[in-house]
Coordinates of C-alpha atoms and ligand atoms in Angstrom, one line a residue:
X1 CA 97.6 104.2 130.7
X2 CA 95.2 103.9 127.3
X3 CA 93.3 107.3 128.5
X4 CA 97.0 109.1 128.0
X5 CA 97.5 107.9 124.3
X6 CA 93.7 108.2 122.9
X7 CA 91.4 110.5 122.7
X8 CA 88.4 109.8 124.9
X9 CA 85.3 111.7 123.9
X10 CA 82.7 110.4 126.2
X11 CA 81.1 113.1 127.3
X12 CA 79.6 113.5 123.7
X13 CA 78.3 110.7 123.8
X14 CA 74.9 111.4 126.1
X15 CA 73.4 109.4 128.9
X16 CA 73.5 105.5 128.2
X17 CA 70.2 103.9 127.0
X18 CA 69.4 106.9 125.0
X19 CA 69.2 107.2 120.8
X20 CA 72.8 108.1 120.1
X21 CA 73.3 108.5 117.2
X22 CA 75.7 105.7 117.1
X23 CA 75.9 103.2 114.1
X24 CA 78.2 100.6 115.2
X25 CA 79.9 99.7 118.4
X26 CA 82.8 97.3 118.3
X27 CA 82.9 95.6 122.4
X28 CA 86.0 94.7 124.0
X29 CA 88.9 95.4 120.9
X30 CA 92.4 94.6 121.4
X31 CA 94.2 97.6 119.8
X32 CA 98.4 97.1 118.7
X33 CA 100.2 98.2 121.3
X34 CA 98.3 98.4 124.1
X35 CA 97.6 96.1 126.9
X36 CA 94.1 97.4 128.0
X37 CA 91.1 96.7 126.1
X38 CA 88.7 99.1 124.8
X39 CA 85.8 99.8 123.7
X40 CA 85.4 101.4 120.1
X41 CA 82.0 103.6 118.5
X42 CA 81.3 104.7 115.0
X43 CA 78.9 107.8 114.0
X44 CA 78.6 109.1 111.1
X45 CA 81.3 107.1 109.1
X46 CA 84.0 107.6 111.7
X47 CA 85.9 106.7 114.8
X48 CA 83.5 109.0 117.5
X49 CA 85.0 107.2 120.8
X50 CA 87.3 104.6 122.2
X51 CA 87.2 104.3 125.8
X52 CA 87.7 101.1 128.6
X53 CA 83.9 101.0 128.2
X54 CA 81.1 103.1 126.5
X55 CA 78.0 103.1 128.3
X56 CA 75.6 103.6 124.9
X57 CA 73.2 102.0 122.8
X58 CA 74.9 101.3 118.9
X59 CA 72.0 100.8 116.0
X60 CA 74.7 97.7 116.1
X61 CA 77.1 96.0 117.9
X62 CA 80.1 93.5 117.4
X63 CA 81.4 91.6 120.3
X64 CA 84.9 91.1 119.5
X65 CA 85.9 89.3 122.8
X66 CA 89.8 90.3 123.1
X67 CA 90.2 90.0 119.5
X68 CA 93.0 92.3 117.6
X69 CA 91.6 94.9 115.9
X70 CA 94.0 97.0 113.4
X71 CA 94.1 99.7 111.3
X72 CA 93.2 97.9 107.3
X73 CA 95.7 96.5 105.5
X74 CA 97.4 98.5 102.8
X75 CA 98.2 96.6 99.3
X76 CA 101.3 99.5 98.8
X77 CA 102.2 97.7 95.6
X78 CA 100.0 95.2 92.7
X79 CA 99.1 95.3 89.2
X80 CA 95.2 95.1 88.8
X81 CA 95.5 95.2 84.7
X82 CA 97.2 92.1 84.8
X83 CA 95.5 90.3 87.9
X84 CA 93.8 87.0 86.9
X85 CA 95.1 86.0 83.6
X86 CA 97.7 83.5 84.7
X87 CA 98.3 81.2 82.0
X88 CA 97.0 83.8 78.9
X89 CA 98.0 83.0 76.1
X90 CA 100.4 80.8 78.2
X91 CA 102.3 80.3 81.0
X92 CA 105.9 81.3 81.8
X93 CA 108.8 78.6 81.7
X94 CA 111.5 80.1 82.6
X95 CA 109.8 81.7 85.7
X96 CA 111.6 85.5 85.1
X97 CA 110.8 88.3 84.6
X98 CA 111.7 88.8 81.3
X99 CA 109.7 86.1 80.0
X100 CA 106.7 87.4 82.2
X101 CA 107.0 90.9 80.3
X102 CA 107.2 89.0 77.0
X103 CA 104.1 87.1 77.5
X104 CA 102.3 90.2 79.1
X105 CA 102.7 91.9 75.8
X106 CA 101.1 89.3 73.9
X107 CA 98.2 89.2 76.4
X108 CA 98.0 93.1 76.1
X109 CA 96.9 93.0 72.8
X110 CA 93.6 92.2 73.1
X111 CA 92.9 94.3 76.6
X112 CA 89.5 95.8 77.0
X113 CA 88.2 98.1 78.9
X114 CA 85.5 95.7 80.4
X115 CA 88.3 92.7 80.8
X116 CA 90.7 95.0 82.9
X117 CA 87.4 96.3 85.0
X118 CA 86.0 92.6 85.7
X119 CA 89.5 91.5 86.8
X120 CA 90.3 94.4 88.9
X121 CA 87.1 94.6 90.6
X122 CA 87.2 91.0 91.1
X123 CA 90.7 91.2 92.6
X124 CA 89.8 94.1 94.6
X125 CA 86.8 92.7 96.2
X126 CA 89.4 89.5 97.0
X127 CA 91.8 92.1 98.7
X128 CA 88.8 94.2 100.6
X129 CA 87.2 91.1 101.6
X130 CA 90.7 89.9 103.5
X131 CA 91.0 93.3 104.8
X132 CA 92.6 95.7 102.2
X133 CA 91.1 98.7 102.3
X134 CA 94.0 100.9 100.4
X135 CA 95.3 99.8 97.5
X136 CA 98.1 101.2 95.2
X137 CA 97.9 99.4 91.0
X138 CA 100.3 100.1 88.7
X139 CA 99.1 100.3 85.1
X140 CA 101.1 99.7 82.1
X141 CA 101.1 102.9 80.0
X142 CA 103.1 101.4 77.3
X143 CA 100.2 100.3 75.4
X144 CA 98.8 102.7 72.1
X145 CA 95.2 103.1 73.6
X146 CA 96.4 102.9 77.3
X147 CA 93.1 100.7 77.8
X148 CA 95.0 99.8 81.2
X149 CA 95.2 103.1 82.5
X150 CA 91.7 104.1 81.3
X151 CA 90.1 100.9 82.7
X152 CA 92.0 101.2 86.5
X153 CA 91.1 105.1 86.8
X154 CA 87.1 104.5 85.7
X155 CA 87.4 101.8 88.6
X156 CA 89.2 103.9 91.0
X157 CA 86.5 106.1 91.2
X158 CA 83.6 103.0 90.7
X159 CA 85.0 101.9 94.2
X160 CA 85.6 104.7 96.1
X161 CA 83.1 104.3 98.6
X162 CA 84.5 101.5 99.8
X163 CA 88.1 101.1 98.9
X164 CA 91.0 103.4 98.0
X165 CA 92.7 103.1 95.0
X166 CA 95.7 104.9 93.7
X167 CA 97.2 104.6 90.0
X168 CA 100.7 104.5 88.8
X169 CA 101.3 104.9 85.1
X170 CA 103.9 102.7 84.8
X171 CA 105.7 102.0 81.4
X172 CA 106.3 98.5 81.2
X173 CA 108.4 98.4 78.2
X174 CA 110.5 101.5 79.2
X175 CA 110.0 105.0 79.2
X176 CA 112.4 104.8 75.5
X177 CA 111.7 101.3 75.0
X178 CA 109.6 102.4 71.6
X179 CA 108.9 105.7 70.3
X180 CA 105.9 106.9 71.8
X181 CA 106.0 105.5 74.9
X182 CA 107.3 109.0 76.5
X183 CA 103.9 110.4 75.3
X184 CA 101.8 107.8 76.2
X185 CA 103.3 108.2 80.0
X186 CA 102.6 112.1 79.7
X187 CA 99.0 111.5 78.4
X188 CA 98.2 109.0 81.6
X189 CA 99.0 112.1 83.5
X190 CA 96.8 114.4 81.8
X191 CA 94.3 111.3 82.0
X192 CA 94.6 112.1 86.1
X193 CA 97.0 109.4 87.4
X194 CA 98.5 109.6 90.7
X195 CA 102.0 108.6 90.4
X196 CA 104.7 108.6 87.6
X197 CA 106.6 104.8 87.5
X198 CA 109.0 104.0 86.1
X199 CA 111.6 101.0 84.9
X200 CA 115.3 102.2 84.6
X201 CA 116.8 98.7 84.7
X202 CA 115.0 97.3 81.3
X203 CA 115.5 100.7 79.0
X204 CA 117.9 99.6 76.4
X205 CA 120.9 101.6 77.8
X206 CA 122.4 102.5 81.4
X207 CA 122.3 106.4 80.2
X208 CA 118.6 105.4 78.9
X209 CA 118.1 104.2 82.6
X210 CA 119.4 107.6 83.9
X211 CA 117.7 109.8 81.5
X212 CA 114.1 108.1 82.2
X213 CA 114.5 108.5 85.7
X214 CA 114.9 112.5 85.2
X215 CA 112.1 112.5 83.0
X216 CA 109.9 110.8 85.8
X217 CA 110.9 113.7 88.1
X218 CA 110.4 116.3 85.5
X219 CA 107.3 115.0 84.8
X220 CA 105.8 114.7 88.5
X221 CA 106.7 117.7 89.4
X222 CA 104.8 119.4 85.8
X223 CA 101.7 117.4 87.2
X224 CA 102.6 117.4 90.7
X225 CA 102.3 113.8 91.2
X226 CA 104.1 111.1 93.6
X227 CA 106.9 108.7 91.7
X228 CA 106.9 105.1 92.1
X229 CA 109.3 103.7 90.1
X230 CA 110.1 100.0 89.6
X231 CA 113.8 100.0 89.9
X232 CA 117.0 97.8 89.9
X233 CA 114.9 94.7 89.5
X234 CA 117.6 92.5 88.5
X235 CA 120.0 90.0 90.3
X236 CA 122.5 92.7 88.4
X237 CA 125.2 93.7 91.0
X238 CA 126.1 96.7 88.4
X239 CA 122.0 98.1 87.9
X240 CA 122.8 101.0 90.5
X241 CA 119.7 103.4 89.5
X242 CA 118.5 103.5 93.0
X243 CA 121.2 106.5 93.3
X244 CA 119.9 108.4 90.7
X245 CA 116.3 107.9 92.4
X246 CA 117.5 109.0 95.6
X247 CA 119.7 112.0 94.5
X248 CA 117.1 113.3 92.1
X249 CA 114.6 112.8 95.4
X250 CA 117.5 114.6 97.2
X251 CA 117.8 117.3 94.6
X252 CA 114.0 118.2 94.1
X253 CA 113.1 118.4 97.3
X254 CA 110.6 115.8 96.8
X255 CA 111.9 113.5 99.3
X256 CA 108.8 111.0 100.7
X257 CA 106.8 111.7 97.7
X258 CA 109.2 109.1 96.1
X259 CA 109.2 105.2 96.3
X260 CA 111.4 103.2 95.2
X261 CA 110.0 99.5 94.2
X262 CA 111.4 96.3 94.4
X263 CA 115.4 97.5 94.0
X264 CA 116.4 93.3 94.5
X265 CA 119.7 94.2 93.1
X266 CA 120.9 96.4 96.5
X267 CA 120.4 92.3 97.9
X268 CA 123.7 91.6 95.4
X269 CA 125.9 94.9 96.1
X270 CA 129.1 94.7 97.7
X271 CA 128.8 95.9 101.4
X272 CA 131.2 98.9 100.8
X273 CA 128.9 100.2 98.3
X274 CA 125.7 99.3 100.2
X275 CA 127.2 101.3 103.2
X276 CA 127.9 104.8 101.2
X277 CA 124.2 104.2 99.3
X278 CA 122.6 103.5 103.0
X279 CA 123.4 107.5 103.8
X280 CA 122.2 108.6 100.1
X281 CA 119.2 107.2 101.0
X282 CA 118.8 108.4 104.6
X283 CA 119.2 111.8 103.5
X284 CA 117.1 111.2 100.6
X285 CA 114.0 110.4 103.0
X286 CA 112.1 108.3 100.2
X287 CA 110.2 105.0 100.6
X288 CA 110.9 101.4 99.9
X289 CA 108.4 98.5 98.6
X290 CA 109.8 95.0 98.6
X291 CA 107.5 92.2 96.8
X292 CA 109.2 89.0 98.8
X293 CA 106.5 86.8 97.3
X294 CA 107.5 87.8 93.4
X295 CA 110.7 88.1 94.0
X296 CA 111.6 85.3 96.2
X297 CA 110.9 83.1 92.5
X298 CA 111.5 85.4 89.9
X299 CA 115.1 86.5 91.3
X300 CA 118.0 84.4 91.5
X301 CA 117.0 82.2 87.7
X302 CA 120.4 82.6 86.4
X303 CA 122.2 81.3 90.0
X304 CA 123.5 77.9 90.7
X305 CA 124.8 77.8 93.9
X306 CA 124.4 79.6 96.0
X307 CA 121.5 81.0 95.3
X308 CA 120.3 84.5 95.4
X309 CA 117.0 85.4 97.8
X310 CA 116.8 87.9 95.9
X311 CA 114.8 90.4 98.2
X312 CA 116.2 94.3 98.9
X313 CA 117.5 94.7 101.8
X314 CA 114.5 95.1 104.1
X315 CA 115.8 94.5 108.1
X316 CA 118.6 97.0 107.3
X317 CA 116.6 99.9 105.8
X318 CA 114.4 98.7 108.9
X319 CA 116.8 99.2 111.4
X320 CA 117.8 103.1 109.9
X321 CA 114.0 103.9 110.3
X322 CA 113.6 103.9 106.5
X323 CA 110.4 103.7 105.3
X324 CA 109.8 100.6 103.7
X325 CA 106.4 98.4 102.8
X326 CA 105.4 95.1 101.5
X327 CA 103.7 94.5 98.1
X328 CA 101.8 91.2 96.8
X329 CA 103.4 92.4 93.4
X330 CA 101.1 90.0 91.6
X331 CA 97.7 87.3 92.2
X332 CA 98.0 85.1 89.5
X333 CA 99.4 87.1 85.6
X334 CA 102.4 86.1 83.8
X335 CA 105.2 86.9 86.4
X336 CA 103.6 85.0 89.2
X337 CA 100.9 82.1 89.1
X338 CA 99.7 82.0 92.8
X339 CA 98.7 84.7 95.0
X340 CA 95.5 85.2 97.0
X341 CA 95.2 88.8 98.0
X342 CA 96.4 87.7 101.7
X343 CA 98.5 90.4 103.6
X344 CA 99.6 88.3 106.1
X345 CA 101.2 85.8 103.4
X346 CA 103.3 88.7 102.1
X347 CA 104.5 90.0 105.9
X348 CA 105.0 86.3 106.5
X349 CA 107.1 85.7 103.6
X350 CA 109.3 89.0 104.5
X351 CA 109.8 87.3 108.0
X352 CA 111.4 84.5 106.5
X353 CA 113.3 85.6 103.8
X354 CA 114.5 88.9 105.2
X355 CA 115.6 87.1 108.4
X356 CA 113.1 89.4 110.9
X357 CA 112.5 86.6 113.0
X358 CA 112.7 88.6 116.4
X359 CA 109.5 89.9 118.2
X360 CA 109.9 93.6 117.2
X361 CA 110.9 92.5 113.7
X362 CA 107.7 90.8 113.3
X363 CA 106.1 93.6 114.5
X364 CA 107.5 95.6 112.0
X365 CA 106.8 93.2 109.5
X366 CA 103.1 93.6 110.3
X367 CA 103.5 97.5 109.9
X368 CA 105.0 96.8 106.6
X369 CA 101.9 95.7 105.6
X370 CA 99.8 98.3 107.6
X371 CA 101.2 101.8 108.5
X372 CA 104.2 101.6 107.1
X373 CA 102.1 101.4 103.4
X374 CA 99.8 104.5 104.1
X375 CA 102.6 106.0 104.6
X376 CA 103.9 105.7 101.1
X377 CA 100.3 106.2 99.8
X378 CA 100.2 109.8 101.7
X379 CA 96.9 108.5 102.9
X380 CA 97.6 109.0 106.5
X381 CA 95.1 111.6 107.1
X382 CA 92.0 108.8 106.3
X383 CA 94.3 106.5 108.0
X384 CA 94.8 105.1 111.4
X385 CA 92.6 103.8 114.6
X386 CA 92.0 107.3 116.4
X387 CA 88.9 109.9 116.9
X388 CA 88.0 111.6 114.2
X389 CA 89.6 109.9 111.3
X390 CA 87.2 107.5 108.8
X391 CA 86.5 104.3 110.5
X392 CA 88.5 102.2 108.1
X393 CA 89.4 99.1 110.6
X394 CA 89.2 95.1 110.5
X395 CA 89.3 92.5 113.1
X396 CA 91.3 89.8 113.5
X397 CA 90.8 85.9 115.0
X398 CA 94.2 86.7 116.6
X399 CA 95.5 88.7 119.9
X400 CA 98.8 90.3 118.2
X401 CA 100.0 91.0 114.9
X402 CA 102.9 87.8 115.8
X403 CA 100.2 85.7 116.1
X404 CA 98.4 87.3 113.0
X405 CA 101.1 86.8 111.2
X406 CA 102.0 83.2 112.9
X407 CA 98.5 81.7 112.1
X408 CA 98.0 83.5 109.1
X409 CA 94.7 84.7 111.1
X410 CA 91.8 84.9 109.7
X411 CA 89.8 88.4 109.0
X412 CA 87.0 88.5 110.6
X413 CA 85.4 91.9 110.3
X414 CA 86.2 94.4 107.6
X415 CA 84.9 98.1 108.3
X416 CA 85.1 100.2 105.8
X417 CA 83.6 104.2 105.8
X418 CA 82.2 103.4 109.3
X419 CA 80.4 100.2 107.0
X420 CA 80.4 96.5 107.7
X421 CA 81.8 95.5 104.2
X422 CA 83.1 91.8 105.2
X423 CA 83.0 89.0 107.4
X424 CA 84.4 85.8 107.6
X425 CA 84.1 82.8 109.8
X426 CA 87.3 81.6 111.1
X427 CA 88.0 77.7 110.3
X428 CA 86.9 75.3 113.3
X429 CA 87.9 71.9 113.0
X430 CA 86.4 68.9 114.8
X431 CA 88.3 66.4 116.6
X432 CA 86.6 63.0 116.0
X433 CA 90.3 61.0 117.0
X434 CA 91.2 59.6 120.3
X435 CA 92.1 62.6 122.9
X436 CA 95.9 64.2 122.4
X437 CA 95.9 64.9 125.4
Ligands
17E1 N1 106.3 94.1 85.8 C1 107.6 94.2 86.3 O1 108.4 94.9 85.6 N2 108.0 93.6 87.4 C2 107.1 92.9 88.1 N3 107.5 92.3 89.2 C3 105.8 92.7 87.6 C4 105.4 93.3 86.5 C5 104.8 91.9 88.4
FE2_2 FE1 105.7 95.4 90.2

């Protein structure tokens, strides 16, 4: 059954006990989706073989006994300028948004280069070493000397060899918000961004909202860029820019280049309106980041009872084959306190707040935070556990992504560029009570 869905190459590999050429052989790997287990060799940086069983010497080997292994997780949606400074110059009350944005303007004053670079390196080597290999920051462009932006591209590029970073210039304070904000967006282009952002619900007028939104477009397609564009983050049943994302996607032609982030407000419209937007946005074709962890706390502050969850509508978009991924949003800044870097914590929180309790919607929610995200990214050409693409793979203490995600399993192997880049030993407790059973 396995030899009909992968690409065996074993003939290249030579007779058995010979030098082969092969750096690193992974024994025994538990791929998604398939019951058999197999066998899985690295040359040169990428996947050279996967077969029942590969009868070659490896310069190294890595039992992994049955284990899952899995294509790396993909962070589709964080912000590395403001990672770490939780509590700078002080922490938020109110737990919303808005007061996050106020307090993340006072803490934007005195950025740095070398303060955004130590914190995003340090959050990135958090992410990488739990099994993030692709990573997409957004970086606040509404800042005179766009220190941000300048910081995250010098480290996209310190990084490279190991992990994949994209950059969003994203104008935190509105595209209108203050006069030269506009600019500032158009220079972090010029600068060599990847993606235009965006944030139509907090310009200072609904036809500011629309207008920003057709400057992002005009704008990506100048500099040929994807758009990711924080949008209708607000409990507001009446923030309704996700339209004007999806027509304009619609429109261009530009279709999956497009993401639309967060939209928490399509959890609060009315299910007549939700049902005409649904085929918008089928016909539209863009993608979908939810951020259940952020959002989950931030949303639903000015509700009494009930109370809002706060969370776009995920199994639904699901369910139309919409592409949607998960986002940690946040690992400790001004808008949310906690955070670790852990995948499975976001894909665990989706499964509970979204309601995608059944097996193939945990399943899903597992590609939420694997596939689903390099396929917002565009990165799906480095991407995926098959010959001939970059071995970029990790291993988990677990036999499924359910359990994965169940157990919040443990990352035991990070490869990265055909590279051991990570390991971890899985707890082990010892039982010193009388016997259970
Ligand atoms: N900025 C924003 O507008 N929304 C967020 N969730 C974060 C930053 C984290
Ligand atoms: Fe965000």
């Amino acid at each position: 059954m396995l030899q009909g869905c992968l690409p065996i190459y074993r003939d290249s590999l030579g007779p058995a006990m010979t030098s082969s050429g092969i750096g690193l052989i992974l024994r025994q790997c538990r791929l998604p989706h398939h019951s058999e287990l197999v066998d899985l060799a690295i040359k040169d940086g990428q996947i050279h073989a996967l077969a029942s069983h590969l009868d070659v010497l490896a310069d190294q080997e890595i039992a992994v006994h049955g284990k899952l292994v899995s294509p790396p997780f993909v962070e589709s949606h964080i912000h590395l300028d403001s990672a770490l400074t939780a509590g700078q110059p002080r922490w938020n009350q109110s737990g919303t948004l808005f007061e996050g944005i106020d307090i993340w303007r006072d803490r934007k004053q005195s950025l740095t280069l070398e303060d955004v670079k130590a914190r995003a390196r340090a959050t990135l080597q958090l992410q990488a070493q739990q099994g993030v290999l692709f990573v997409r920051t957004h970086a606040d462009v509404s800042e005179v000397n766009l220190v941000a932006l300048k910081a995250l591209l010098e480290v996209r590029e310190a990084v490279k060899d190991w992990i994949t970073v994209q950059v969003v210039a994203f104008p935190q304070d509105g595209v209108y918000g203050s006069p030269g904000n506009d600019a500032l967006l158009e220079e972090a282009l010029k600068l060599g961004a990847d993606a235009v952002g965006g944030i139509p619900h907090y310009e200072l007028t609904r036809e500011d909202g629309v207008q920003s939104v057709h400057r992002i477009f005009e704008l990506a397609q100048r500099y040929d860029r994807l758009i990711d564009i924080h949008c209708d983050e607000i409990d507001d049943d009446q923030s309704r820019f996700l339209e004007v994302v999806a027509a304009w996607a619609l429109r261009t032609g530009l279709g999956d280049r497009v993401t639309a982030s967060h939209t928490t407000a399509f959890g609060s419209y009315n299910n007549a309106y939700a049902l005409k937007l649904m085929g918008l946005l089928e016909r539209a074709g863009i993608n979908f980041i939810a951020n259940p962890l952020i959002n989950i706390t931030l949303q639903g502050r000015t509700d009494t009872y009930p109370k809002r969850r706060g969370v776009t509508r995920v199994k639904e978009l699901w369910q139309r084959d919409l592409n949607v991924s998960l986002g940690h949003d946040c690992i400790q800044d001004p808008w949310y306190s906690l955070g670790t870097g852990n995948m499975l914590s976001v894909a665990s929180m989706a499964v509970h707040i979204c309601q995608m309790t059944g097996q193939r919607e945990m399943e899903a929610c597992y590609a939420m935070v694997t596939t689903n995200g390099a396929r917002t990214l565009k990165v799906e050409d480095s991407y995926g556990l098959e010959v001939g693409k970059p071995a970029n793979l990790i291993v988990l203490d677990a036999d499924s992504p359910y359990e994965a995600i169940r157990r919040s399993a443990t990352v035991t192997h990070v490869i990265s560029r055909g590279k051991l880049l990570a390991q971890t030993q899985p707890p082990a407790t010892s039982w010193l009570g009388p016997p259970a059973a």
